[in-house]
């Protein structure tokens, strides 16, 4: 397996533009957050403007404090479907503000309103609390669906990387609490806390490294890391009963360290009778679309996502 030549070229260009940026040492949560947040902020500047999109601030009340929400809609939105978006960043990085350009981009292209969840990150907020913040957002949107002109039967949840894992966990919570959810759209999701030992075939081309993954899961789980009692509400790969989950769309790169956990998750979803569309992109590492939105593989992935979103 080799990395897509376009991605190789683009990564070389980015490295030449910022030669002073170095990956943080393993275990340094603060350094990893600073590095990742700065990188994502720079990457999202590549996206086009979204002149027709408006944003309003809300909050969902939870037992441990309010969860900040951003409601994005296009000026000509007619109502109907809606998407809850959970930002990436390994559950320790990223914010709804950093992801503002990406969410606006989705809304501009689809006309579907998005509710972006500024969930509280680890290590300040740990374990199942992260997915509970997204679940509170789902409950809030159901309560406010009439006011926001949303059909509660057409609400989907979507997330990438760490946010994809939280989105999958929220879908499990929705099933367990009988909250309607039409679809889960999981973009290279982070699903399994046990994936911290380096695969020699994947480690050399990893853009989200095994060291970063171990740092993130340690921040999320603390002393519970690698313990048998880890909840699927934070590590969905721990789930045993896959029946009755929302229809899924999963995509992952062939060179992503999350590849095998995504393939396994898709297999168990369909094995339990759930619909699941799966894409594995050859030569693509983690976050290929954020690295270069104009690259061929990124355009192909975006076209698939937009097709799924338009079906909601």
Coordinates of N, CA and C in Angstrom, one line a residue, residues 47-278:
X47 N -11.4 26.1 2.4 CA -12.7 26.0 2.0 C -13.3 27.3 1.5
X48 N -14.2 27.2 0.5 CA -14.8 28.5 0.0 C -15.7 29.1 1.0
X49 N -16.1 30.4 0.7 CA -17.0 31.1 1.5 C -18.4 30.5 1.4
X50 N -19.2 30.7 2.4 CA -20.6 30.2 2.4 C -21.5 31.4 2.6
X51 N -21.7 32.2 1.6 CA -22.4 33.5 1.8 C -23.9 33.4 2.2
X52 N -24.5 32.3 1.9 CA -26.0 32.1 2.2 C -26.3 31.5 3.5
X53 N -25.3 31.3 4.3 CA -25.5 30.5 5.6 C -25.5 31.5 6.8
X54 N -26.5 31.3 7.6 CA -26.6 32.1 8.8 C -26.4 31.2 10.0
X55 N -26.0 31.7 11.2 CA -25.7 30.9 12.4 C -26.3 31.6 13.6
X56 N -26.9 30.8 14.4 CA -27.5 31.3 15.7 C -27.0 30.4 16.8
X57 N -26.8 31.0 18.0 CA -26.3 30.3 19.2 C -27.4 29.9 20.1
X58 N -27.3 28.6 20.6 CA -28.2 28.1 21.5 C -27.4 27.3 22.6
X59 N -28.2 26.7 23.5 CA -27.6 25.9 24.5 C -28.5 24.8 24.9
X60 N -28.0 23.6 25.1 CA -28.8 22.5 25.6 C -28.5 22.2 27.1
X61 N -29.5 22.2 27.9 CA -29.2 22.0 29.3 C -28.9 20.5 29.6
X62 N -27.8 20.3 30.4 CA -27.5 19.0 30.8 C -27.3 19.0 32.3
X63 N -27.3 17.8 33.0 CA -27.1 17.8 34.4 C -25.8 18.3 35.0
X64 N -24.8 18.4 34.1 CA -23.5 19.0 34.6 C -23.2 20.3 33.9
X65 N -24.2 21.0 33.4 CA -24.0 22.3 32.8 C -24.5 22.3 31.3
X66 N -24.6 23.5 30.8 CA -25.1 23.7 29.4 C -24.1 23.2 28.4
X67 N -24.6 22.7 27.3 CA -23.8 22.4 26.1 C -24.1 23.4 25.0
X68 N -23.0 24.1 24.6 CA -23.1 25.1 23.6 C -23.4 24.5 22.2
X69 N -24.4 25.2 21.5 CA -24.8 24.7 20.2 C -24.8 25.8 19.2
X70 N -24.5 25.5 18.0 CA -24.6 26.4 16.8 C -25.5 25.9 15.8
X71 N -26.5 26.7 15.5 CA -27.5 26.3 14.5 C -27.3 27.0 13.2
X72 N -26.9 26.3 12.1 CA -26.6 26.8 10.8 C -27.7 26.5 9.9
X73 N -28.2 27.5 9.2 CA -29.2 27.3 8.2 C -28.9 28.2 7.0
X74 N -29.4 27.8 5.8 CA -29.3 28.6 4.6 C -30.5 29.5 4.5
X75 N -30.4 30.7 4.0 CA -31.4 31.7 4.0 C -32.7 31.2 3.2
X76 N -32.5 30.2 2.3 CA -33.7 29.7 1.6 C -34.1 28.3 2.1
X77 N -33.6 27.9 3.3 CA -34.0 26.6 3.8 C -35.5 26.5 4.0
X78 N -36.0 25.4 3.5 CA -37.5 25.1 3.5 C -37.9 24.3 4.8
X79 N -37.0 23.7 5.5 CA -37.3 22.9 6.6 C -37.4 21.4 6.2
X80 N -37.4 20.6 7.2 CA -37.5 19.1 7.0 C -36.3 18.4 7.7
X81 N -35.3 18.0 6.9 CA -34.2 17.2 7.5 C -33.3 18.2 8.3
X82 N -32.5 17.6 9.2 CA -31.5 18.4 9.9 C -30.4 17.4 10.3
X83 N -29.2 17.9 10.5 CA -28.0 17.1 10.9 C -27.4 17.7 12.1
X84 N -27.1 16.8 13.1 CA -26.3 17.2 14.2 C -24.8 16.9 13.9
X85 N -24.0 17.9 14.0 CA -22.6 17.6 13.6 C -21.7 17.7 14.9
X86 N -20.8 16.6 15.0 CA -19.9 16.5 16.1 C -18.5 16.6 15.6
X87 N -17.8 17.7 16.0 CA -16.5 18.0 15.4 C -15.4 16.9 15.8
X88 N -14.4 16.9 14.9 CA -13.3 15.9 15.2 C -12.2 16.6 16.1
X89 N -11.1 15.8 16.3 CA -10.0 16.2 17.1 C -9.6 15.2 18.2
X90 N -9.9 14.0 17.9 CA -9.5 12.9 18.9 C -10.1 13.0 20.3
X91 N -11.3 13.7 20.3 CA -12.0 13.9 21.6 C -11.3 14.8 22.6
X92 N -10.1 15.3 22.2 CA -9.4 16.3 23.1 C -9.1 17.6 22.4
X93 N -9.2 17.6 21.0 CA -8.9 18.8 20.3 C -10.1 19.3 19.5
X94 N -10.0 20.4 18.8 CA -11.1 20.9 18.0 C -12.2 21.6 18.8
X95 N -12.9 22.5 18.2 CA -14.0 23.2 18.8 C -15.1 23.4 17.7
X96 N -16.3 23.7 18.1 CA -17.3 24.1 17.1 C -16.9 25.3 16.3
X97 N -16.2 26.3 16.9 CA -15.7 27.5 16.3 C -14.7 27.1 15.2
X98 N -13.7 26.2 15.5 CA -12.7 25.8 14.5 C -13.4 25.2 13.3
X99 N -14.5 24.4 13.6 CA -15.2 23.7 12.5 C -16.2 24.5 11.8
X100 N -16.3 25.8 12.2 CA -17.3 26.7 11.6 C -17.2 26.7 10.0
X101 N -16.1 26.8 9.4 CA -16.0 26.8 7.9 C -16.5 25.5 7.3
X102 N -16.2 24.4 7.9 CA -16.6 23.1 7.3 C -18.2 23.0 7.4
X103 N -18.7 23.3 8.6 CA -20.2 23.1 8.8 C -20.9 24.1 7.8
X104 N -20.4 25.3 7.7 CA -21.0 26.3 6.8 C -21.0 25.7 5.3
X105 N -19.9 25.1 5.0 CA -19.7 24.5 3.7 C -20.8 23.4 3.4
X106 N -21.0 22.5 4.3 CA -22.0 21.5 4.2 C -23.4 22.2 4.0
X107 N -23.7 23.2 4.8 CA -25.0 23.8 4.7 C -25.2 24.5 3.4
X108 N -24.1 25.2 3.0 CA -24.2 26.0 1.7 C -24.4 25.0 0.5
X109 N -23.8 23.8 0.6 CA -23.9 22.9 -0.6 C -25.2 22.1 -0.6
X110 N -25.8 21.9 0.6 CA -27.0 21.0 0.7 C -28.3 21.8 1.0
X111 N -28.2 22.9 1.6 CA -29.4 23.6 2.1 C -30.1 23.0 3.3
X112 N -29.4 21.9 3.9 CA -29.9 21.3 5.1 C -29.3 22.0 6.3
X113 N -30.1 22.3 7.3 CA -29.5 22.9 8.5 C -28.7 22.0 9.3
X114 N -27.7 22.5 10.0 CA -26.8 21.7 10.8 C -26.8 22.3 12.2
X115 N -26.8 21.4 13.2 CA -26.6 21.8 14.6 C -25.3 21.3 15.1
X116 N -24.3 22.2 15.2 CA -23.0 21.9 15.6 C -22.8 21.9 17.1
X117 N -22.3 20.8 17.7 CA -22.2 20.6 19.1 C -20.8 20.9 19.6
X118 N -20.7 21.9 20.5 CA -19.5 22.2 21.1 C -19.3 21.4 22.4
X119 N -19.2 20.1 22.3 CA -19.1 19.2 23.4 C -17.9 19.5 24.2
X120 N -18.0 19.1 25.5 CA -16.8 19.4 26.4 C -15.8 18.3 26.2
X121 N -14.6 18.7 26.0 CA -13.5 17.7 25.6 C -12.8 17.1 26.8
X122 N -12.2 16.0 26.5 CA -11.3 15.4 27.5 C -9.9 16.1 27.5
X123 N -9.2 16.1 28.6 CA -9.4 15.4 29.8 C -10.2 16.2 30.8
X124 N -10.6 17.5 30.5 CA -11.4 18.2 31.4 C -12.8 17.6 31.7
X125 N -13.3 16.9 30.7 CA -14.6 16.2 30.8 C -14.4 14.8 30.2
X126 N -14.7 13.8 30.9 CA -14.2 12.5 30.5 C -15.3 11.4 30.2
X127 N -14.8 10.4 29.6 CA -15.6 9.1 29.4 C -16.9 9.4 28.7
X128 N -18.0 8.8 29.2 CA -19.3 8.9 28.5 C -19.9 10.3 28.5
X129 N -19.3 11.2 29.3 CA -19.8 12.6 29.3 C -19.7 13.2 28.0
X130 N -18.7 12.9 27.2 CA -18.6 13.5 25.8 C -19.8 13.2 25.0
X131 N -20.1 11.9 24.9 CA -21.3 11.5 24.1 C -22.6 12.0 24.7
X132 N -22.7 12.1 26.0 CA -23.9 12.6 26.6 C -24.1 14.0 26.2
X133 N -23.1 14.8 26.0 CA -23.3 16.2 25.5 C -23.9 16.2 24.1
X134 N -23.5 15.3 23.2 CA -24.1 15.1 21.9 C -25.5 14.6 22.0
X135 N -25.8 13.7 22.9 CA -27.1 13.2 23.1 C -28.0 14.3 23.7
X136 N -27.6 15.1 24.6 CA -28.4 16.3 25.0 C -28.8 17.2 23.8
X137 N -27.8 17.3 22.9 CA -28.1 18.1 21.7 C -29.2 17.4 20.8
X138 N -29.1 16.1 20.7 CA -30.2 15.4 20.0 C -31.5 15.6 20.7
X139 N -31.6 15.4 22.0 CA -32.8 15.6 22.7 C -33.4 17.0 22.5
X140 N -32.4 18.0 22.6 CA -32.8 19.4 22.4 C -33.4 19.7 21.0
X141 N -32.8 19.1 20.0 CA -33.3 19.3 18.6 C -34.7 18.7 18.5
X142 N -34.9 17.6 19.1 CA -36.2 17.0 19.0 C -37.3 17.9 19.7
X143 N -36.9 18.4 20.9 CA -37.8 19.3 21.6 C -38.1 20.6 20.8
X144 N -37.1 21.1 20.1 CA -37.2 22.4 19.4 C -37.6 22.2 17.9
X145 N -37.9 21.0 17.5 CA -38.1 20.7 16.1 C -39.2 21.5 15.5
X146 N -40.3 21.7 16.2 CA -41.4 22.5 15.6 C -40.9 23.9 15.4
X147 N -40.3 24.5 16.4 CA -39.8 25.9 16.3 C -38.8 26.1 15.1
X148 N -37.9 25.1 14.9 CA -36.9 25.2 13.9 C -37.3 24.6 12.6
X149 N -38.6 24.1 12.5 CA -39.1 23.6 11.2 C -38.4 22.3 10.8
X150 N -38.1 21.4 11.7 CA -37.4 20.2 11.5 C -38.4 19.0 11.7
X151 N -38.3 18.1 10.8 CA -39.0 16.8 10.9 C -38.3 15.9 11.8
X152 N -38.7 15.6 13.0 CA -38.0 14.7 13.9 C -37.7 13.3 13.4
X153 N -38.4 12.9 12.4 CA -38.1 11.6 11.7 C -36.9 11.7 10.7
X154 N -36.4 12.9 10.5 CA -35.4 13.1 9.5 C -34.1 13.8 10.1
X155 N -33.9 13.5 11.3 CA -32.7 14.0 12.0 C -31.6 13.0 11.9
X156 N -30.4 13.4 11.5 CA -29.2 12.5 11.4 C -28.1 13.1 12.3
X157 N -27.2 12.2 12.6 CA -26.0 12.7 13.3 C -24.8 12.3 12.5
X158 N -23.8 13.3 12.5 CA -22.7 13.2 11.6 C -21.4 13.6 12.4
X159 N -20.3 13.0 12.2 CA -19.1 13.5 12.8 C -17.9 12.9 12.2
X160 N -16.7 13.5 12.4 CA -15.5 12.9 11.8 C -14.5 12.7 12.9
X161 N -13.7 11.7 12.7 CA -12.6 11.3 13.6 C -13.1 11.1 15.1
X162 N -12.6 11.8 16.0 CA -13.1 11.7 17.4 C -14.6 12.0 17.5
X163 N -15.0 13.0 16.7 CA -16.5 13.3 16.6 C -17.3 12.2 16.0
X164 N -16.7 11.5 15.0 CA -17.4 10.3 14.5 C -17.6 9.2 15.5
X165 N -16.6 9.0 16.4 CA -16.8 8.1 17.5 C -17.9 8.5 18.4
X166 N -17.9 9.8 18.7 CA -19.0 10.3 19.6 C -20.4 10.2 18.9
X167 N -20.4 10.5 17.6 CA -21.6 10.3 16.9 C -22.1 8.9 16.9
X168 N -21.2 7.9 16.7 CA -21.6 6.5 16.8 C -22.1 6.2 18.2
X169 N -21.5 6.7 19.2 CA -21.9 6.4 20.6 C -23.3 7.1 20.8
X170 N -23.5 8.3 20.3 CA -24.8 8.9 20.4 C -25.9 8.1 19.7
X171 N -25.6 7.5 18.6 CA -26.6 6.7 17.9 C -27.0 5.5 18.8
X172 N -26.0 4.9 19.5 CA -26.3 3.8 20.5 C -27.2 4.3 21.6
X173 N -26.9 5.5 22.1 CA -27.7 6.1 23.2 C -29.1 6.3 22.7
X174 N -29.2 6.8 21.4 CA -30.6 7.1 20.9 C -31.4 5.8 20.8
X175 N -30.8 4.8 20.3 CA -31.5 3.5 20.3 C -31.9 3.0 21.7
X176 N -31.0 3.1 22.6 CA -31.3 2.7 24.0 C -32.4 3.5 24.7
X177 N -32.5 4.7 24.2 CA -33.5 5.6 24.9 C -34.7 5.9 23.9
X178 N -34.8 5.1 22.8 CA -35.9 5.2 21.9 C -36.1 6.6 21.3
X179 N -35.0 7.3 21.0 CA -35.1 8.6 20.4 C -34.8 8.4 18.9
X180 N -35.8 8.8 18.1 CA -35.6 8.6 16.6 C -34.4 9.2 16.1
X181 N -33.7 8.5 15.2 CA -32.5 9.0 14.5 C -32.5 8.3 13.1
X182 N -32.5 9.1 12.1 CA -32.6 8.6 10.7 C -31.4 8.0 10.2
X183 N -30.2 8.5 10.6 CA -28.9 8.0 10.0 C -27.8 8.5 10.8
X184 N -26.7 7.7 10.8 CA -25.4 8.1 11.4 C -24.4 8.1 10.3
X185 N -23.8 9.3 10.1 CA -22.8 9.5 9.1 C -21.4 9.6 9.7
X186 N -20.6 8.6 9.6 CA -19.4 8.5 10.3 C -18.2 8.6 9.4
X187 N -17.4 9.7 9.5 CA -16.3 10.0 8.6 C -15.0 9.6 9.4
X188 N -14.3 8.6 8.9 CA -13.2 8.0 9.6 C -13.3 8.1 11.1
X189 N -14.3 7.4 11.7 CA -14.6 7.5 13.1 C -13.5 6.8 14.0
X190 N -13.4 7.4 15.2 CA -12.5 6.9 16.3 C -13.3 6.0 17.2
X191 N -13.2 4.7 17.1 CA -14.2 3.8 17.7 C -13.7 2.9 18.8
X192 N -12.4 2.7 18.8 CA -11.9 1.6 19.7 C -10.7 2.1 20.5
X193 N -10.8 2.1 21.8 CA -9.8 2.5 22.7 C -8.6 1.6 22.8
X194 N -8.8 0.3 22.3 CA -7.7 -0.7 22.3 C -6.7 -0.5 21.2
X195 N -7.0 0.4 20.3 CA -6.1 0.6 19.1 C -5.0 1.6 19.4
X196 N -4.0 1.1 20.2 CA -2.9 2.0 20.6 C -1.6 1.4 20.3
X197 N -1.5 0.1 19.8 CA -0.3 -0.5 19.5 C -0.1 -0.4 18.0
X198 N 1.1 0.1 17.6 CA 1.4 0.5 16.2 C 1.4 -0.7 15.3
X199 N 0.7 -0.6 14.2 CA 0.8 -1.5 13.1 C 1.9 -1.1 12.2
X200 N 2.9 -1.9 12.0 CA 4.1 -1.5 11.2 C 3.8 -1.1 9.7
X201 N 2.6 -1.6 9.2 CA 2.2 -1.3 7.9 C 1.6 0.1 7.8
X202 N 1.0 0.5 8.9 CA 0.2 1.8 8.8 C 1.0 3.0 9.5
X203 N 1.8 2.6 10.5 CA 2.5 3.7 11.3 C 3.3 4.7 10.4
X204 N 4.0 4.2 9.4 CA 4.9 5.1 8.6 C 4.2 6.2 7.9
X205 N 2.9 6.0 7.5 CA 2.1 7.0 6.8 C 1.0 7.6 7.6
X206 N 1.0 7.4 8.9 CA -0.1 7.9 9.8 C 0.0 9.4 9.9
X207 N -1.1 10.1 9.6 CA -1.2 11.5 9.9 C -1.8 11.7 11.3
X208 N -2.7 10.9 11.8 CA -3.0 10.8 13.2 C -2.4 9.5 13.7
X209 N -1.3 9.7 14.5 CA -0.4 8.6 14.9 C -0.9 7.8 16.0
X210 N -0.3 6.6 16.2 CA -0.7 5.8 17.3 C -0.3 6.4 18.6
X211 N 0.8 7.2 18.6 CA 1.1 8.0 19.8 C 0.0 9.0 20.2
X212 N -0.5 9.7 19.2 CA -1.5 10.6 19.4 C -2.8 9.9 19.9
X213 N -3.1 8.8 19.3 CA -4.3 8.0 19.6 C -4.2 7.5 21.1
X214 N -3.0 7.1 21.5 CA -2.9 6.6 22.9 C -3.0 7.8 23.9
X215 N -2.4 9.0 23.5 CA -2.5 10.2 24.3 C -4.0 10.6 24.5
X216 N -4.8 10.5 23.4 CA -6.2 10.9 23.4 C -7.0 10.0 24.2
X217 N -6.9 8.7 24.0 CA -7.7 7.7 24.8 C -7.3 7.8 26.2
X218 N -6.1 8.0 26.6 CA -5.7 8.1 28.0 C -6.4 9.3 28.6
X219 N -6.5 10.4 27.8 CA -7.1 11.6 28.3 C -8.6 11.4 28.5
X220 N -9.2 10.6 27.6 CA -10.7 10.3 27.7 C -11.0 9.4 28.8
X221 N -10.2 8.3 29.0 CA -10.5 7.2 29.9 C -9.8 7.2 31.2
X222 N -8.7 7.9 31.3 CA -7.9 7.9 32.5 C -7.5 6.5 32.9
X223 N -7.7 6.2 34.2 CA -7.3 4.9 34.7 C -8.1 3.7 34.1
X224 N -9.2 4.0 33.4 CA -10.0 2.9 32.7 C -9.4 2.5 31.4
X225 N -8.4 3.1 30.9 CA -7.8 2.8 29.6 C -7.4 1.3 29.6
X226 N -7.9 0.6 28.5 CA -7.6 -0.8 28.3 C -8.3 -1.7 29.3
X227 N -9.2 -1.2 30.1 CA -10.0 -2.0 31.0 C -11.2 -2.7 30.3
X228 N -11.6 -3.8 30.8 CA -12.7 -4.5 30.2 C -14.1 -3.8 30.3
X229 N -14.2 -2.9 31.3 CA -15.5 -2.3 31.6 C -15.7 -1.0 30.8
X230 N -14.9 -0.7 29.8 CA -15.1 0.6 29.0 C -16.4 0.5 28.3
X231 N -17.2 1.6 28.4 CA -18.5 1.7 27.9 C -18.6 1.9 26.4
X232 N -19.5 1.3 25.7 CA -19.7 1.6 24.2 C -20.2 3.0 24.0
X233 N -20.7 3.7 25.1 CA -21.1 5.0 25.0 C -19.9 6.0 24.8
X234 N -18.7 5.5 24.9 CA -17.5 6.3 24.6 C -16.6 5.6 23.6
X235 N -16.6 4.3 23.6 CA -15.8 3.5 22.6 C -16.8 2.5 22.0
X236 N -17.5 2.9 20.9 CA -18.5 2.1 20.3 C -18.1 0.7 19.9
X237 N -16.8 0.5 19.6 CA -16.4 -0.8 19.2 C -16.6 -1.8 20.3
X238 N -16.8 -1.4 21.6 CA -17.0 -2.2 22.7 C -18.5 -2.8 22.7
X239 N -19.3 -2.3 21.8 CA -20.7 -2.7 21.8 C -20.9 -4.2 21.4
X240 N -21.8 -4.9 22.1 CA -22.1 -6.3 21.8 C -23.3 -6.4 21.0
X241 N -24.4 -5.7 21.3 CA -25.7 -5.8 20.6 C -25.8 -4.7 19.6
X242 N -25.7 -5.0 18.4 CA -25.8 -4.0 17.3 C -27.2 -3.9 16.7
X243 N -28.2 -4.6 17.2 CA -29.5 -4.6 16.6 C -30.2 -3.2 16.8
X244 N -30.9 -2.8 15.8 CA -31.8 -1.7 15.9 C -31.1 -0.3 15.9
X245 N -29.9 -0.3 15.4 CA -29.2 1.0 15.2 C -29.6 1.7 14.0
X246 N -29.4 3.0 13.9 CA -29.7 3.8 12.8 C -28.9 3.4 11.6
X247 N -29.4 3.5 10.4 CA -28.7 3.2 9.2 C -27.4 4.1 9.1
X248 N -26.3 3.5 8.6 CA -25.0 4.1 8.7 C -24.4 4.3 7.4
X249 N -23.6 5.4 7.3 CA -22.6 5.6 6.3 C -21.2 5.7 6.9
X250 N -20.3 4.9 6.5 CA -18.9 5.0 7.1 C -17.9 5.1 6.0
X251 N -17.0 6.0 6.1 CA -15.8 6.1 5.2 C -14.5 6.2 6.0
X252 N -13.5 5.6 5.4 CA -12.2 5.6 6.0 C -11.1 5.5 5.0
X253 N -9.9 6.0 5.2 CA -8.8 5.8 4.3 C -8.1 4.5 4.5
X254 N -7.6 4.0 3.4 CA -6.8 2.7 3.5 C -5.6 2.8 4.4
X255 N -5.0 4.0 4.6 CA -3.8 4.1 5.4 C -4.1 4.8 6.7
X256 N -5.4 4.8 7.1 CA -5.8 5.4 8.4 C -5.6 4.4 9.5
X257 N -5.1 4.7 10.6 CA -5.0 3.8 11.7 C -6.3 3.3 12.2
X258 N -7.4 4.1 11.9 CA -8.8 3.6 12.3 C -9.4 2.7 11.3
X259 N -8.7 2.3 10.2 CA -9.2 1.5 9.1 C -9.9 0.2 9.6
X260 N -9.1 -0.6 10.4 CA -9.7 -1.9 10.8 C -10.8 -1.8 11.7
X261 N -10.8 -0.8 12.6 CA -11.9 -0.7 13.6 C -13.2 -0.2 12.8
X262 N -13.0 0.6 11.8 CA -14.2 1.0 10.9 C -14.7 -0.1 10.1
X263 N -13.8 -0.9 9.5 CA -14.3 -2.1 8.8 C -15.0 -3.1 9.7
X264 N -14.5 -3.3 10.8 CA -15.1 -4.2 11.8 C -16.5 -3.7 12.2
X265 N -16.6 -2.4 12.5 CA -17.8 -1.8 12.9 C -18.9 -2.0 11.8
X266 N -18.5 -1.7 10.6 CA -19.5 -1.8 9.5 C -19.9 -3.3 9.4
X267 N -19.0 -4.2 9.5 CA -19.4 -5.6 9.4 C -20.4 -6.0 10.5
X268 N -20.1 -5.6 11.7 CA -21.1 -5.9 12.8 C -22.4 -5.2 12.6
X269 N -22.4 -4.0 12.1 CA -23.7 -3.4 11.8 C -24.6 -4.2 10.8
X270 N -24.0 -4.5 9.7 CA -24.8 -5.3 8.7 C -25.1 -6.7 9.2
X271 N -24.2 -7.2 10.0 CA -24.4 -8.6 10.6 C -25.6 -8.6 11.5
X272 N -26.0 -7.5 12.1 CA -27.1 -7.4 13.0 C -28.4 -6.9 12.3
X273 N -28.3 -6.7 10.9 CA -29.5 -6.4 10.2 C -29.6 -4.9 9.9
X274 N -28.6 -4.1 10.2 CA -28.6 -2.7 9.9 C -28.1 -2.3 8.6
X275 N -28.6 -1.3 7.9 CA -28.1 -0.9 6.7 C -26.8 -0.1 6.9
X276 N -25.8 -0.3 6.1 CA -24.5 0.4 6.2 C -23.8 0.5 4.9
X277 N -23.6 1.7 4.4 CA -22.8 2.0 3.3 C -21.4 2.3 3.7
X278 N -20.4 1.6 3.1 CA -19.0 1.6 3.5 C -18.1 2.0 2.3

